[in-house]
Structure formats: structure tokens, C-alpha cells
Tab-separated table of C-alpha atoms in Angstrom:
chain	number	residue	atom	x	y	z
A	29	UNK	CA	-1.190	-83.598	-67.752
A	30	UNK	CA	-4.914	-81.555	-68.847
A	31	UNK	CA	-5.168	-80.508	-72.610
A	32	UNK	CA	-5.252	-77.091	-73.994
A	33	UNK	CA	-5.954	-75.505	-77.238
A	34	UNK	CA	-3.949	-72.884	-78.132
A	35	UNK	CA	-5.059	-70.545	-80.705
A	36	UNK	CA	-1.971	-69.565	-82.874
A	37	UNK	CA	-2.358	-66.293	-85.066
A	38	UNK	CA	-0.090	-63.443	-86.120
A	39	UNK	CA	0.951	-60.780	-83.244
A	40	UNK	CA	1.022	-61.540	-79.265
A	41	UNK	CA	4.326	-62.494	-77.581
A	42	UNK	CA	6.582	-65.059	-78.792
A	43	UNK	CA	6.049	-68.587	-79.379
A	44	UNK	CA	9.507	-69.221	-78.062
A	45	UNK	CA	8.471	-67.230	-74.477
A	46	UNK	CA	4.924	-68.088	-74.596
A	47	UNK	CA	4.947	-72.227	-75.450
A	48	UNK	CA	7.129	-73.350	-72.388
A	49	UNK	CA	5.014	-70.953	-70.014
A	50	UNK	CA	1.970	-72.102	-71.043
A	51	UNK	CA	3.060	-75.976	-71.210
A	52	UNK	CA	4.271	-75.620	-67.484
A	53	UNK	CA	0.917	-75.945	-66.713
A	54	UNK	CA	-0.926	-77.764	-69.366
A	55	UNK	CA	-0.347	-80.388	-72.148
A	56	UNK	CA	-0.353	-77.706	-74.989
A	57	UNK	CA	-2.025	-78.254	-78.528
A	58	UNK	CA	-1.711	-75.609	-80.931
A	59	UNK	CA	-4.087	-74.796	-83.595
A	60	UNK	CA	-2.150	-72.592	-86.423
A	61	UNK	CA	-3.785	-69.949	-88.109
A	62	UNK	CA	-1.168	-68.224	-89.247
A	63	UNK	CA	2.296	-69.261	-90.284
A	64	UNK	CA	4.541	-70.816	-87.561
A	65	UNK	CA	8.136	-69.061	-87.234
A	66	UNK	CA	9.975	-72.077	-88.068
A	67	UNK	CA	13.555	-70.545	-87.008
A	68	UNK	CA	12.402	-70.606	-83.033
A	69	UNK	CA	11.016	-73.980	-83.435
A	70	UNK	CA	13.873	-75.467	-81.873
A	71	UNK	CA	12.117	-73.918	-78.539
A	72	UNK	CA	8.852	-73.925	-78.475
A	73	UNK	CA	7.772	-77.258	-80.864
A	74	UNK	CA	9.172	-79.574	-77.489
A	75	UNK	CA	6.614	-77.760	-75.867
A	76	UNK	CA	3.973	-78.902	-78.208
A	77	UNK	CA	1.850	-81.917	-77.759
A	78	UNK	CA	0.624	-81.723	-81.343
A	79	UNK	CA	0.422	-78.721	-83.472
A	80	UNK	CA	-1.858	-78.542	-86.628
A	81	UNK	CA	-2.049	-75.887	-89.076
A	82	UNK	CA	-5.514	-74.769	-90.645
A	83	UNK	CA	-5.632	-71.620	-92.321
A	84	UNK	CA	-9.137	-70.032	-92.081
A	85	UNK	CA	-10.596	-70.486	-95.330
A	86	UNK	CA	-13.608	-68.942	-97.436
A	87	UNK	CA	-16.786	-70.729	-96.069
A	88	UNK	CA	-15.385	-72.219	-93.143
A	89	UNK	CA	-16.504	-70.799	-89.760
A	90	UNK	CA	-13.982	-70.089	-87.501
A	91	UNK	CA	-15.702	-70.849	-84.010
A	92	UNK	CA	-16.706	-74.097	-86.009
A	93	UNK	CA	-12.840	-74.775	-86.452
A	94	UNK	CA	-11.538	-74.685	-82.992
A	95	UNK	CA	-14.277	-76.223	-81.262
A	96	UNK	CA	-13.541	-79.257	-83.668
A	97	UNK	CA	-10.412	-79.060	-82.474
A	98	UNK	CA	-10.416	-78.489	-79.353
A	99	UNK	CA	-13.409	-81.491	-78.935
A	100	UNK	CA	-10.934	-83.815	-80.369
A	101	UNK	CA	-7.970	-82.861	-78.053
A	102	UNK	CA	-10.265	-83.332	-75.343
A	103	UNK	CA	-9.038	-79.538	-74.547
A	104	UNK	CA	-10.347	-77.868	-71.280
A	105	UNK	CA	-9.228	-74.458	-71.862
A	106	UNK	CA	-9.143	-72.533	-74.978
A	107	UNK	CA	-6.628	-70.173	-75.215
A	108	UNK	CA	-5.409	-66.868	-77.543
A	109	UNK	CA	-2.337	-64.566	-77.553
A	110	UNK	CA	-3.187	-62.511	-80.326
A	111	UNK	CA	-5.641	-59.401	-81.243
A	112	UNK	CA	-7.031	-60.959	-84.099
A	113	UNK	CA	-8.641	-64.472	-82.538
A	114	UNK	CA	-9.333	-63.264	-79.580
A	115	UNK	CA	-13.155	-62.837	-80.892
A	116	UNK	CA	-13.042	-66.278	-82.095
A	117	UNK	CA	-11.938	-67.918	-79.181
A	118	UNK	CA	-14.188	-66.665	-76.937
A	119	UNK	CA	-17.380	-66.996	-78.678
A	120	UNK	CA	-15.859	-70.917	-78.989
A	121	UNK	CA	-14.771	-71.421	-75.214
A	122	UNK	CA	-18.689	-69.937	-74.426
A	123	UNK	CA	-20.001	-72.575	-77.354
A	124	UNK	CA	-17.839	-75.091	-75.519
A	125	UNK	CA	-18.654	-74.216	-71.698
A	126	UNK	CA	-15.256	-73.261	-70.997
A	127	UNK	CA	-14.048	-70.148	-69.262
A	128	UNK	CA	-12.961	-67.246	-71.526
A	129	UNK	CA	-13.617	-63.430	-72.172
A	130	UNK	CA	-17.340	-63.644	-72.426
A	131	UNK	CA	-20.098	-62.673	-74.875
A	132	UNK	CA	-19.217	-59.273	-74.289
A	133	UNK	CA	-15.801	-59.482	-76.020
A	134	UNK	CA	-16.567	-57.619	-78.536
A	135	UNK	CA	-16.538	-54.444	-76.623
A	136	UNK	CA	-12.835	-54.983	-75.665
A	137	UNK	CA	-12.275	-55.446	-79.749
A	138	UNK	CA	-13.948	-52.867	-81.841
A	139	UNK	CA	-13.290	-49.698	-80.790
A	140	UNK	CA	-16.433	-48.368	-81.785
A	141	UNK	CA	-18.434	-50.330	-78.978
A	142	UNK	CA	-15.707	-49.560	-76.745
A	143	UNK	CA	-16.490	-45.639	-76.895
A	144	UNK	CA	-20.039	-46.091	-76.600
A	145	UNK	CA	-19.897	-48.375	-73.151
A	146	UNK	CA	-17.207	-45.784	-71.690
A	147	UNK	CA	-18.920	-43.032	-72.970
A	148	UNK	CA	-22.165	-44.079	-71.860
A	149	UNK	CA	-20.641	-45.096	-68.344
A	150	UNK	CA	-19.782	-41.153	-67.855
A	151	UNK	CA	-15.995	-42.410	-68.347
A	152	UNK	CA	-13.377	-39.681	-69.788
A	153	UNK	CA	-12.797	-40.554	-73.708
A	154	UNK	CA	-11.637	-38.191	-76.351
A	155	UNK	CA	-14.786	-36.815	-78.697
A	156	UNK	CA	-15.855	-39.145	-81.567
A	157	UNK	CA	-17.993	-40.437	-84.479
A	158	UNK	CA	-18.676	-43.651	-86.259
A	159	UNK	CA	-17.296	-43.722	-89.898
A	160	UNK	CA	-19.180	-45.967	-91.807
A	161	UNK	CA	-19.251	-43.920	-95.347
A	162	UNK	CA	-18.085	-40.071	-96.402
A	163	UNK	CA	-21.642	-38.801	-94.964
A	164	UNK	CA	-20.081	-39.720	-91.213
A	165	UNK	CA	-16.901	-37.596	-92.188
A	166	UNK	CA	-19.207	-34.419	-92.637
A	167	UNK	CA	-21.258	-34.533	-89.351
A	168	UNK	CA	-16.899	-35.280	-87.332
A	169	UNK	CA	-16.098	-31.975	-88.609
A	170	UNK	CA	-19.632	-30.324	-87.643
A	171	UNK	CA	-19.463	-31.615	-83.651
A	172	UNK	CA	-15.436	-32.338	-82.695
A	173	UNK	CA	-12.382	-30.319	-83.185
A	174	UNK	CA	-9.605	-31.144	-85.424
A	175	UNK	CA	-6.888	-32.292	-86.490
A	176	UNK	CA	-8.867	-35.603	-85.784
A	177	UNK	CA	-6.874	-39.116	-86.183
A	178	UNK	CA	-9.082	-41.803	-88.205
A	179	UNK	CA	-8.634	-44.873	-86.586
A	180	UNK	CA	-9.540	-48.056	-87.781
A	181	UNK	CA	-12.443	-49.729	-85.438
A	182	UNK	CA	-10.625	-53.559	-85.428
A	183	UNK	CA	-6.803	-52.722	-86.343
A	184	UNK	CA	-4.129	-53.219	-83.891
A	185	UNK	CA	-0.471	-51.373	-83.610
A	186	UNK	CA	-1.888	-48.173	-85.105
A	187	UNK	CA	-2.424	-49.705	-88.086
A	188	UNK	CA	-4.987	-47.230	-91.193
A	189	UNK	CA	-4.588	-44.323	-88.576
A	190	UNK	CA	-3.868	-41.370	-89.774
A	191	UNK	CA	-4.134	-37.038	-89.025
A	192	UNK	CA	-6.270	-35.112	-90.879
A	193	UNK	CA	-7.672	-31.769	-90.257
A	194	UNK	CA	-10.351	-31.348	-93.080
A	195	UNK	CA	-12.980	-33.155	-95.173
A	196	UNK	CA	-11.087	-33.403	-98.079
A	197	UNK	CA	-8.259	-34.996	-96.392
A	198	UNK	CA	-10.399	-37.526	-93.851
A	199	UNK	CA	-12.016	-38.726	-97.192
A	200	UNK	CA	-8.500	-39.323	-98.841
A	201	UNK	CA	-7.558	-40.933	-95.532
A	202	UNK	CA	-10.809	-43.152	-95.347
A	203	UNK	CA	-10.092	-44.655	-98.551
A	204	UNK	CA	-5.999	-45.057	-98.054
A	205	UNK	CA	-7.000	-46.459	-94.527
A	206	UNK	CA	-9.422	-49.353	-96.357
A	207	UNK	CA	-6.056	-50.124	-98.640
A	208	UNK	CA	-4.279	-50.324	-95.743
A	209	UNK	CA	-6.138	-52.379	-93.836
A	210	UNK	CA	-6.877	-54.956	-97.087
A	211	UNK	CA	-3.617	-55.205	-96.932
A	212	UNK	CA	-2.784	-56.317	-93.725
A	213	UNK	CA	-5.436	-58.319	-94.219
A	214	UNK	CA	-3.235	-60.177	-96.984
A	215	UNK	CA	-1.055	-60.720	-94.559
A	216	UNK	CA	-2.976	-62.060	-91.397
A	217	UNK	CA	-3.099	-58.807	-89.488
A	218	UNK	CA	-6.429	-58.587	-89.355
A	219	UNK	CA	-9.765	-59.391	-87.534
A	220	UNK	CA	-10.259	-63.491	-87.857
A	221	UNK	CA	-14.050	-63.203	-86.553
A	222	UNK	CA	-14.780	-60.650	-88.656
A	223	UNK	CA	-12.804	-60.327	-91.321
A	224	UNK	CA	-14.698	-58.211	-93.840
A	225	UNK	CA	-16.120	-55.496	-91.253
A	226	UNK	CA	-12.577	-55.180	-89.888
A	227	UNK	CA	-11.396	-53.365	-93.434
A	228	UNK	CA	-14.138	-51.460	-94.050
A	229	UNK	CA	-14.977	-49.828	-89.836
A	230	UNK	CA	-13.878	-46.556	-88.747
A	231	UNK	CA	-13.861	-43.993	-86.533
A	232	UNK	CA	-12.458	-40.545	-85.811
A	233	UNK	CA	-12.158	-39.161	-82.466
A	234	UNK	CA	-10.499	-35.598	-81.282
A	235	UNK	CA	-6.797	-35.797	-80.357
A	236	UNK	CA	-6.262	-34.958	-76.895
A	237	UNK	CA	-2.659	-33.248	-75.491
A	238	UNK	CA	-1.084	-35.202	-73.292
A	239	UNK	CA	1.388	-33.838	-70.879
A	240	UNK	CA	4.179	-36.120	-69.746
A	241	UNK	CA	5.981	-33.628	-67.872
A	242	UNK	CA	3.294	-33.472	-65.185
A	243	UNK	CA	3.643	-37.266	-63.964
A	244	UNK	CA	6.749	-38.693	-64.719
A	245	UNK	CA	9.686	-38.135	-62.870
A	246	UNK	CA	12.498	-37.493	-65.477
A	247	UNK	CA	12.283	-36.425	-69.131
A	248	UNK	CA	12.080	-38.500	-72.280
A	249	UNK	CA	8.490	-40.577	-71.007
A	250	UNK	CA	5.693	-41.081	-73.812
A	251	UNK	CA	2.595	-39.105	-72.496
A	252	UNK	CA	0.261	-42.575	-72.032
A	253	UNK	CA	0.592	-45.862	-69.942
A	254	UNK	CA	-0.831	-49.145	-70.675
A	255	UNK	CA	-2.486	-51.059	-66.947
A	256	UNK	CA	-1.410	-54.522	-67.052
A	257	UNK	CA	-4.029	-57.118	-65.611
A	258	UNK	CA	-6.508	-59.878	-65.654
A	259	UNK	CA	-9.882	-60.321	-65.080
A	260	UNK	CA	-10.900	-63.676	-63.479
A	261	UNK	CA	-14.166	-65.061	-63.239
A	262	UNK	CA	-15.657	-61.064	-63.929
A	263	UNK	CA	-13.129	-59.917	-60.820
A	264	UNK	CA	-10.838	-57.209	-61.821
A	265	UNK	CA	-7.198	-57.587	-61.385
A	266	UNK	CA	-4.472	-55.150	-62.400
A	267	UNK	CA	-1.150	-55.572	-62.292
A	268	UNK	CA	1.259	-53.195	-62.682
A	269	UNK	CA	1.896	-50.581	-65.144
A	270	UNK	CA	4.351	-50.401	-68.167
A	271	UNK	CA	5.303	-46.879	-69.742
A	272	UNK	CA	6.395	-45.622	-73.059
A	273	UNK	CA	8.571	-43.828	-75.265
A	274	UNK	CA	6.912	-40.619	-77.373
A	275	UNK	CA	4.723	-42.220	-80.430
A	276	UNK	CA	5.982	-42.044	-83.775
A	277	UNK	CA	3.603	-39.730	-85.508
A	278	UNK	CA	1.170	-40.022	-85.779
A	279	UNK	CA	0.616	-42.488	-82.728
A	280	UNK	CA	3.036	-46.206	-83.382
A	281	UNK	CA	4.355	-47.020	-80.341
A	282	UNK	CA	8.147	-47.050	-80.714
A	283	UNK	CA	9.067	-48.584	-77.090
A	284	UNK	CA	7.521	-50.535	-73.783
A	285	UNK	CA	8.721	-49.749	-70.454
A	286	UNK	CA	8.656	-51.009	-67.679
A	287	UNK	CA	8.621	-49.952	-64.371
A	288	UNK	CA	6.837	-46.704	-65.397
A	289	UNK	CA	8.797	-43.968	-63.514
A	290	UNK	CA	5.692	-42.865	-61.938
A	291	UNK	CA	5.406	-41.706	-58.025
A	292	UNK	CA	3.275	-44.341	-56.487
A	293	UNK	CA	0.320	-41.866	-55.913
A	294	UNK	CA	-0.122	-41.434	-59.775
A	295	UNK	CA	0.014	-45.277	-60.223
A	296	UNK	CA	-3.284	-45.294	-57.936
A	297	UNK	CA	-4.826	-42.622	-59.864
A	298	UNK	CA	-4.273	-44.683	-63.088
A	299	UNK	CA	-5.161	-48.180	-61.742
A	300	UNK	CA	-8.586	-46.449	-60.403
A	301	UNK	CA	-9.523	-45.258	-63.873
A	302	UNK	CA	-8.933	-48.670	-65.587
A	303	UNK	CA	-10.885	-50.116	-63.132
A	304	UNK	CA	-13.581	-48.327	-64.326
A	305	UNK	CA	-12.954	-49.224	-67.676
A	306	UNK	CA	-12.221	-52.754	-67.331
A	307	UNK	CA	-15.656	-53.313	-65.688
A	308	UNK	CA	-18.004	-51.522	-67.335
A	309	UNK	CA	-16.455	-53.919	-70.150
A	310	UNK	CA	-17.962	-56.890	-68.613
A	311	UNK	CA	-15.703	-59.207	-69.360
A	312	UNK	CA	-15.093	-62.534	-68.217
A	313	UNK	CA	-11.956	-64.405	-67.507
A	314	UNK	CA	-9.293	-63.174	-70.039
A	315	UNK	CA	-5.980	-60.818	-70.001
A	316	UNK	CA	-6.023	-57.411	-70.194
A	317	UNK	CA	-4.185	-53.924	-71.479
A	318	UNK	CA	-5.501	-50.673	-71.463
A	319	UNK	CA	-4.158	-47.183	-72.808
A	320	UNK	CA	-4.917	-44.049	-70.741
A	321	UNK	CA	-3.547	-40.960	-72.494
A	322	UNK	CA	-2.494	-38.517	-69.411
A	323	UNK	CA	-2.828	-34.604	-70.118
A	324	UNK	CA	-2.154	-31.394	-68.132
A	325	UNK	CA	-3.558	-31.511	-64.258
A	326	UNK	CA	-4.318	-34.856	-63.481
A	327	UNK	CA	-6.332	-35.339	-66.796
A	328	UNK	CA	-6.626	-38.673	-68.184
A	329	UNK	CA	-8.618	-40.050	-71.316
A	330	UNK	CA	-8.656	-43.941	-71.857
A	331	UNK	CA	-7.512	-45.325	-75.281
A	332	UNK	CA	-8.615	-48.770	-75.515
A	333	UNK	CA	-8.518	-52.211	-73.658
A	334	UNK	CA	-8.011	-55.440	-75.038
A	335	UNK	CA	-8.984	-58.762	-74.281
A	336	UNK	CA	-5.574	-59.859	-74.333
A	337	UNK	CA	-2.123	-59.029	-73.057
A	338	UNK	CA	0.164	-56.428	-74.837
A	339	UNK	CA	1.810	-57.081	-77.398
A	340	UNK	CA	5.333	-57.181	-78.535
A	341	UNK	CA	6.949	-58.513	-75.093
A	342	UNK	CA	5.004	-57.144	-72.608
A	343	UNK	CA	4.352	-60.557	-70.844
A	344	UNK	CA	8.474	-61.098	-70.887
A	345	UNK	CA	9.062	-57.386	-69.329
A	346	UNK	CA	6.234	-57.780	-66.266
A	347	UNK	CA	8.022	-60.992	-65.827
A	348	UNK	CA	11.441	-59.942	-65.321
A	349	UNK	CA	10.443	-56.626	-63.523
A	350	UNK	CA	8.079	-57.659	-61.654
A	351	UNK	CA	8.130	-61.691	-61.360
A	352	UNK	CA	4.418	-61.947	-62.357
A	353	UNK	CA	4.057	-64.798	-64.992
A	354	UNK	CA	1.128	-63.530	-66.410
A	355	UNK	CA	0.848	-66.603	-69.112
A	356	UNK	CA	1.157	-69.352	-66.709
A	357	UNK	CA	-1.509	-67.132	-64.403
A	358	UNK	CA	-4.022	-67.201	-67.084
A	359	UNK	CA	-3.477	-70.576	-67.899
A	360	UNK	CA	-4.440	-71.726	-64.670
A	361	UNK	CA	-7.367	-69.260	-64.135
A	362	UNK	CA	-8.580	-70.388	-67.552
A	363	UNK	CA	-7.924	-73.934	-66.080
A	364	UNK	CA	-10.442	-72.835	-63.063
A	365	UNK	CA	-7.228	-73.445	-60.651
A	366	UNK	CA	-5.643	-71.081	-57.804
A	367	UNK	CA	-3.887	-68.426	-59.072
A	368	UNK	CA	-2.202	-66.011	-56.589
A	369	UNK	CA	-2.823	-61.910	-57.543
A	370	UNK	CA	-1.292	-59.074	-55.722
A	371	UNK	CA	-3.481	-57.560	-53.586
A	372	UNK	CA	-2.866	-54.462	-54.595
A	373	UNK	CA	-1.383	-53.567	-57.864
A	374	UNK	CA	2.552	-53.956	-57.732
A	375	UNK	CA	4.158	-49.826	-58.564
A	376	UNK	CA	7.890	-51.048	-57.795
A	377	UNK	CA	9.746	-53.736	-58.935
A	378	UNK	CA	13.816	-54.952	-59.305
A	379	UNK	CA	15.745	-53.742	-62.533
A	380	UNK	CA	13.935	-52.302	-65.958
A	381	UNK	CA	12.927	-54.259	-69.168
A	382	UNK	CA	11.914	-52.783	-72.819
A	383	UNK	CA	10.662	-53.583	-76.072
A	384	UNK	CA	12.163	-51.232	-78.411
A	385	UNK	CA	10.670	-50.954	-82.453
A	386	UNK	CA	13.188	-50.695	-85.043
A	387	UNK	CA	11.356	-48.523	-86.789
A	388	UNK	CA	13.245	-46.332	-90.142
A	389	UNK	CA	12.540	-43.233	-88.196
A	390	UNK	CA	14.753	-40.652	-86.478
A	391	UNK	CA	14.542	-38.879	-82.562
A	392	UNK	CA	12.784	-36.049	-83.667
A	393	UNK	CA	10.362	-38.175	-85.946
A	394	UNK	CA	12.073	-37.675	-89.301
A	395	UNK	CA	11.908	-40.201	-91.619
A	396	UNK	CA	15.467	-41.995	-92.458
A	397	UNK	CA	16.930	-40.860	-95.993
A	398	UNK	CA	18.382	-43.726	-96.168
A	399	UNK	CA	17.521	-47.601	-95.986
A	400	UNK	CA	20.228	-50.063	-95.003
A	401	UNK	CA	20.071	-53.633	-94.738
A	402	UNK	CA	18.925	-54.450	-91.422
A	403	UNK	CA	22.064	-56.625	-89.032
A	404	UNK	CA	21.611	-57.109	-85.417
A	405	UNK	CA	25.160	-58.509	-85.727
A	406	UNK	CA	26.701	-55.713	-87.273
A	407	UNK	CA	25.775	-53.783	-84.499
A	408	UNK	CA	28.346	-52.441	-81.580
A	409	UNK	CA	25.163	-52.527	-79.119
A	410	UNK	CA	28.227	-52.099	-76.107
A	411	UNK	CA	28.945	-49.003	-77.329
A	412	UNK	CA	25.274	-48.255	-76.837
A	413	UNK	CA	24.197	-48.732	-73.641
A	414	UNK	CA	24.831	-48.093	-70.499
A	415	UNK	CA	26.792	-50.547	-68.453
A	416	UNK	CA	25.013	-53.966	-67.183
A	417	UNK	CA	22.341	-53.395	-69.832
A	418	UNK	CA	21.794	-56.086	-72.477
A	419	UNK	CA	19.860	-56.459	-75.607
A	420	UNK	CA	18.774	-58.844	-77.506
A	421	UNK	CA	17.156	-59.627	-80.242
A	422	UNK	CA	13.624	-60.929	-80.503
A	423	UNK	CA	14.061	-63.069	-83.761
A	424	UNK	CA	10.434	-64.055	-84.458
A	425	UNK	CA	9.510	-60.378	-84.768
A	426	UNK	CA	12.195	-59.684	-86.975
A	427	UNK	CA	13.121	-59.390	-90.738
A	428	UNK	CA	15.774	-61.789	-91.802
A	429	UNK	CA	19.452	-60.137	-91.507
A	430	UNK	CA	20.532	-58.448	-94.841
A	431	UNK	CA	16.505	-57.622	-95.694
A	432	UNK	CA	16.473	-53.439	-96.375
A	433	UNK	CA	14.911	-51.586	-93.411
A	434	UNK	CA	11.763	-50.791	-94.599
A	435	UNK	CA	10.214	-46.992	-94.760
A	436	UNK	CA	8.152	-45.744	-92.653
A	437	UNK	CA	4.623	-45.233	-93.503
A	438	UNK	CA	2.354	-43.587	-91.061
A	439	UNK	CA	-1.163	-45.894	-92.057
A	440	UNK	CA	1.374	-48.306	-91.513
A	441	UNK	CA	1.964	-47.892	-88.183
A	442	UNK	CA	3.428	-50.842	-86.549
A	443	UNK	CA	3.455	-53.108	-90.224
A	444	UNK	CA	6.714	-50.169	-91.005
A	445	UNK	CA	8.969	-52.462	-88.072
A	446	UNK	CA	12.275	-53.789	-89.348
A	447	UNK	CA	13.059	-55.493	-85.591
A	448	UNK	CA	12.228	-55.904	-82.729
A	449	UNK	CA	15.123	-55.785	-79.437
A	450	UNK	CA	13.964	-56.348	-76.175
A	451	UNK	CA	16.444	-54.613	-73.597
A	452	UNK	CA	17.341	-55.036	-69.494
A	453	UNK	CA	18.927	-52.385	-67.559
A	454	UNK	CA	19.419	-51.152	-63.946
A	455	UNK	CA	16.664	-48.552	-63.966
A	456	UNK	CA	13.685	-47.327	-65.614
A	457	UNK	CA	15.864	-43.503	-66.950
A	458	UNK	CA	18.701	-46.005	-67.273
A	459	UNK	CA	16.372	-48.155	-69.903
A	460	UNK	CA	14.923	-44.603	-71.458
A	461	UNK	CA	18.375	-43.495	-72.232
A	462	UNK	CA	19.603	-46.834	-73.767
A	463	UNK	CA	17.123	-46.462	-76.021
A	464	UNK	CA	17.185	-43.664	-76.599
A	465	UNK	CA	20.916	-43.884	-77.631
A	466	UNK	CA	19.814	-46.736	-79.728
A	467	UNK	CA	17.251	-44.710	-81.673
A	468	UNK	CA	19.326	-41.914	-82.717
A	469	UNK	CA	22.354	-44.115	-83.712
A	470	UNK	CA	21.181	-47.556	-85.544
A	471	UNK	CA	20.646	-45.483	-89.007
A	472	UNK	CA	24.595	-44.908	-89.229
A	473	UNK	CA	25.165	-47.685	-87.293
A	474	UNK	CA	23.315	-50.116	-90.073
A	475	UNK	CA	24.438	-47.907	-92.599
A	476	UNK	CA	28.182	-47.855	-91.806
A	477	UNK	CA	27.963	-51.976	-91.291
A	478	UNK	CA	25.953	-52.102	-94.809
A	479	UNK	CA	29.070	-50.154	-96.904
A	480	UNK	CA	32.002	-52.342	-94.749
A	481	UNK	CA	30.118	-55.002	-96.563
A	482	UNK	CA	29.746	-53.578	-99.831
A	483	UNK	CA	33.451	-52.909	-99.228
A	484	UNK	CA	35.868	-55.572	-101.469
A	485	UNK	CA	37.635	-55.669	-98.412
A	486	UNK	CA	35.204	-56.020	-95.849
A	487	UNK	CA	36.138	-57.860	-92.588
A	488	UNK	CA	34.302	-60.628	-93.219
A	489	UNK	CA	34.246	-61.969	-89.236
A	490	UNK	CA	31.334	-61.378	-86.986
A	491	UNK	CA	31.860	-57.577	-85.693
A	492	UNK	CA	30.568	-59.009	-82.636
A	493	UNK	CA	32.126	-60.414	-80.149
A	494	UNK	CA	30.466	-63.684	-78.632
A	495	UNK	CA	31.838	-62.903	-74.929
A	496	UNK	CA	30.287	-59.626	-74.702
A	497	UNK	CA	27.358	-59.700	-72.019
A	498	UNK	CA	25.853	-56.700	-73.834
A	499	UNK	CA	24.448	-58.717	-76.690
A	500	UNK	CA	22.555	-61.687	-77.119
A	501	UNK	CA	21.004	-64.203	-79.669
A	502	UNK	CA	20.012	-67.373	-79.375
A	503	UNK	CA	20.649	-68.080	-83.327
A	504	UNK	CA	23.348	-66.419	-84.793
A	505	UNK	CA	22.881	-67.376	-88.066
A	506	UNK	CA	19.565	-66.618	-88.211
A	507	UNK	CA	18.963	-63.775	-86.403
A	508	UNK	CA	15.608	-62.593	-88.154
A	509	UNK	CA	12.308	-64.236	-89.405
A	510	UNK	CA	9.529	-62.387	-90.266
A	511	UNK	CA	6.140	-62.901	-88.335
């Protein structure tokens, strides 16, 4: 088979899902820039022809490193699924003369540049001011309408996002945000191509008001969506829309859901805005994930576009509901093979699938008062979801069992997650209701389980019936791992 270099870094779909889909179309050679997930190694390792671990070191040019490894294995394409490696892989692909996101890739990574491109193209974006130092904060409050959102320009997963109402708060938030980005960088959750810049670059932007009820059929939906798509040799192909639950303050995602319960006509309006946004960025060949805020009376604002797939289990959600193996499609496109794209974005699927992030925050946004141990197998999932729904632990993005659920920190965003669950259901409304019940019941369920485990008379048998169709875990002895 044709060799392909897969550059692994933190973030993106779990390897147990991704590697088999890459390996179906190419000979996979892994260049790991971060520790690999060992708890799922038995699933993903057989799909690899070689694995090389080379954490970026001081004085080592990452693009040189990628190019050297690609030449060594004779790779005919270079692929990454991580936000943090997108820019380096795009530059390496250009140097090697291979397909990739292209020379303008930074516009889909640096949120400041992205906003400038869209503003200059006349596209709807919140008002913003770039923040390079304290002097820019004063400018922001002179020209923008508070409250404002301080946002790290190179972050992902809502890391280093803070809401501020005045200059003093903004100055303190800027210091906090830089500290959070430094801590994230130490854990591998930071831009790899421009690590130094990524810690200090921010923007302040106006917080636009969403109105989910003007768009969605039914209640409980968040006020923004994502358009999942791909760019093939400069041509954009929007594939489908994924919806959300309401975010946790300030804007941390709790759940991604497919399909979004939107009328077809509204989905196509969103599709056209995403098309204008992606076309303006001038990308070559890559996946795209475009987030759009939905306001009253049909108003929309562009939040961001990434030159990669949506995070967590978005690719699996899309495959489950719409039948599109987006990872396989991208591999084939990078290799110059034929790819069958839908003539127009898909608006209807079969069933529903979602990714639910476990955060120590209740349904109304109130932090948990206790932080019990995380234990997937101790929860009676069947009592929380509808008949026919299923809950599965994503081990690569979950803490080991027995780890305390971390307190939620607004500036930390998704860094505060304890686990990730993948859910399937018969319909989008049913899936949304399942997620709502889990969010409401989980703190008490885990607290009760911790108390039972601490009791001298605790029942040491597995509380989960292995025949229960609502629960799955590929490795019940080690159902979680840090990622």
C-alpha cells in the first residue's frame, strides 16, 4: 500500500478509531510528538507499519523533523488530526511537494488573522481588538461594547477564555490566560509550530447574543453549530451540521450532537455562510470545522474555522449518522485518489450520535460541591438513558478509574474534563434528553458510588451488568486513560 506519515499530537479523534480508517487506504507510519495512548494500543498498533516517537525538542525545527521522517518512509502524504500540529504539517507538505492545507493555513489557526480575513471579506464576525499587551486592553474598551471575551489566539477547547467587564478585570484575565496557556503548553496542549507566540497572543471580542429558540425544533439546544466539511484542491465541500448543548461558562463545550434538529432550509442558510468563510481562508486540501453562532431573526456570526476535523468524537458521530468516513475521505484526497462527495450538504441522517464531556458542572452551570472519584463502571447508565440508547467510554480521553473528578475552572476550558462518553440514540431529541439526564444525575451517582466503595461492607462485584446493551467498554479493567 501507499505509505502515509501520520503525525500524532494531543487532541483529535482517538487512535483506536482513527488508525484503522487511515490504514484502510494507506500504509501508516506514525510520528508521535506526544506520548501515545497505551491503554488502547491493542486496537491501533496493528494498523501501523512503524511508530517513531520524537517529542519536539529545543533547537529542533518541527517542519524539518516531519520532512525527514516523511522522506525516510517514502510518504506520499502527511496527515495530522491534531489542532496543534496542523500548521507544521501544512508547511512540511508544501516543502515535500505534497497535498495539504496550503500556505495560508495560519488563517485557520490564528484567531486574530482569521478575524481579519473575514472582516475584510465583509463576513459577519463579532467586533474584536488584538491584544499584544496591556495598552491594547484600553483600546478594546474604547471601541468595543462590554462584556468582552478574552480569547487566546492559538488555543483550542475554550482554553484561556475569560469574560471581562472592565479594563482591570481584563488585565488580570490576560495574566491568568497567559499562565493557563503556559500550563497547557507544558502538558502538550499548545501550538507546536509557534509555541512561544501561542502563549502570549490574545484578542478581546464582543460577546454576541445567541437565540437557539429561533432556530431549533424543540428546547435544550445550544445557540451555535458546526459545519463539518473538507476542502479538496481548493474546492470546499460542506458535509453536514453538528449541534450542541448549551456551553458551560464562559464558552466551554459540553456535548456535540448529530444531527442538529434544524429545518432543512435553515441548514442550507448556515451552509452558505460556512462556504463564504472557508473560501475566504484560501485553503488547499484539508478537513474543516466551522463554528457559527445563531442569533435572533436569522442573524449569524462566524466563530472560527479550523483546518482539521471537529474534536472529540465528531468524525465517529458523522460516520454513525450520515455514513461518511471523513478520515478515509481525507486520506484518499491527500493521495490524489477519487473521493465521492455529496452533491450538497447532507441534512438528514439515520439515528443520532453524540460526544458528552464530563465536567464538574451541573445543568444550570453551577460547579459541583463535591468531587468524587471517576468510575464509568459504577454508574447505572441504563437508568439514565432512553431504551435503545447506548453509552460508551472513550478511554483515550478519560481519566483512569479512581481519579478525582477535577474542579471546573473557567480559564481551563476542556482541560478540566474528567472523561468523554460516546452516545447513540434513535433520534436527536432523544439523544439531547439522554445527555441532559446524565449531566443532572452524574454528581450524585459518582458520589454514591464513592461512598459505597469506601464502606467496609461494600459489594466488591462489578455493579454494571456486562449484558446491559446500554453500556459498552472495550477494556473493563482499564476503562480510562489520560490523553
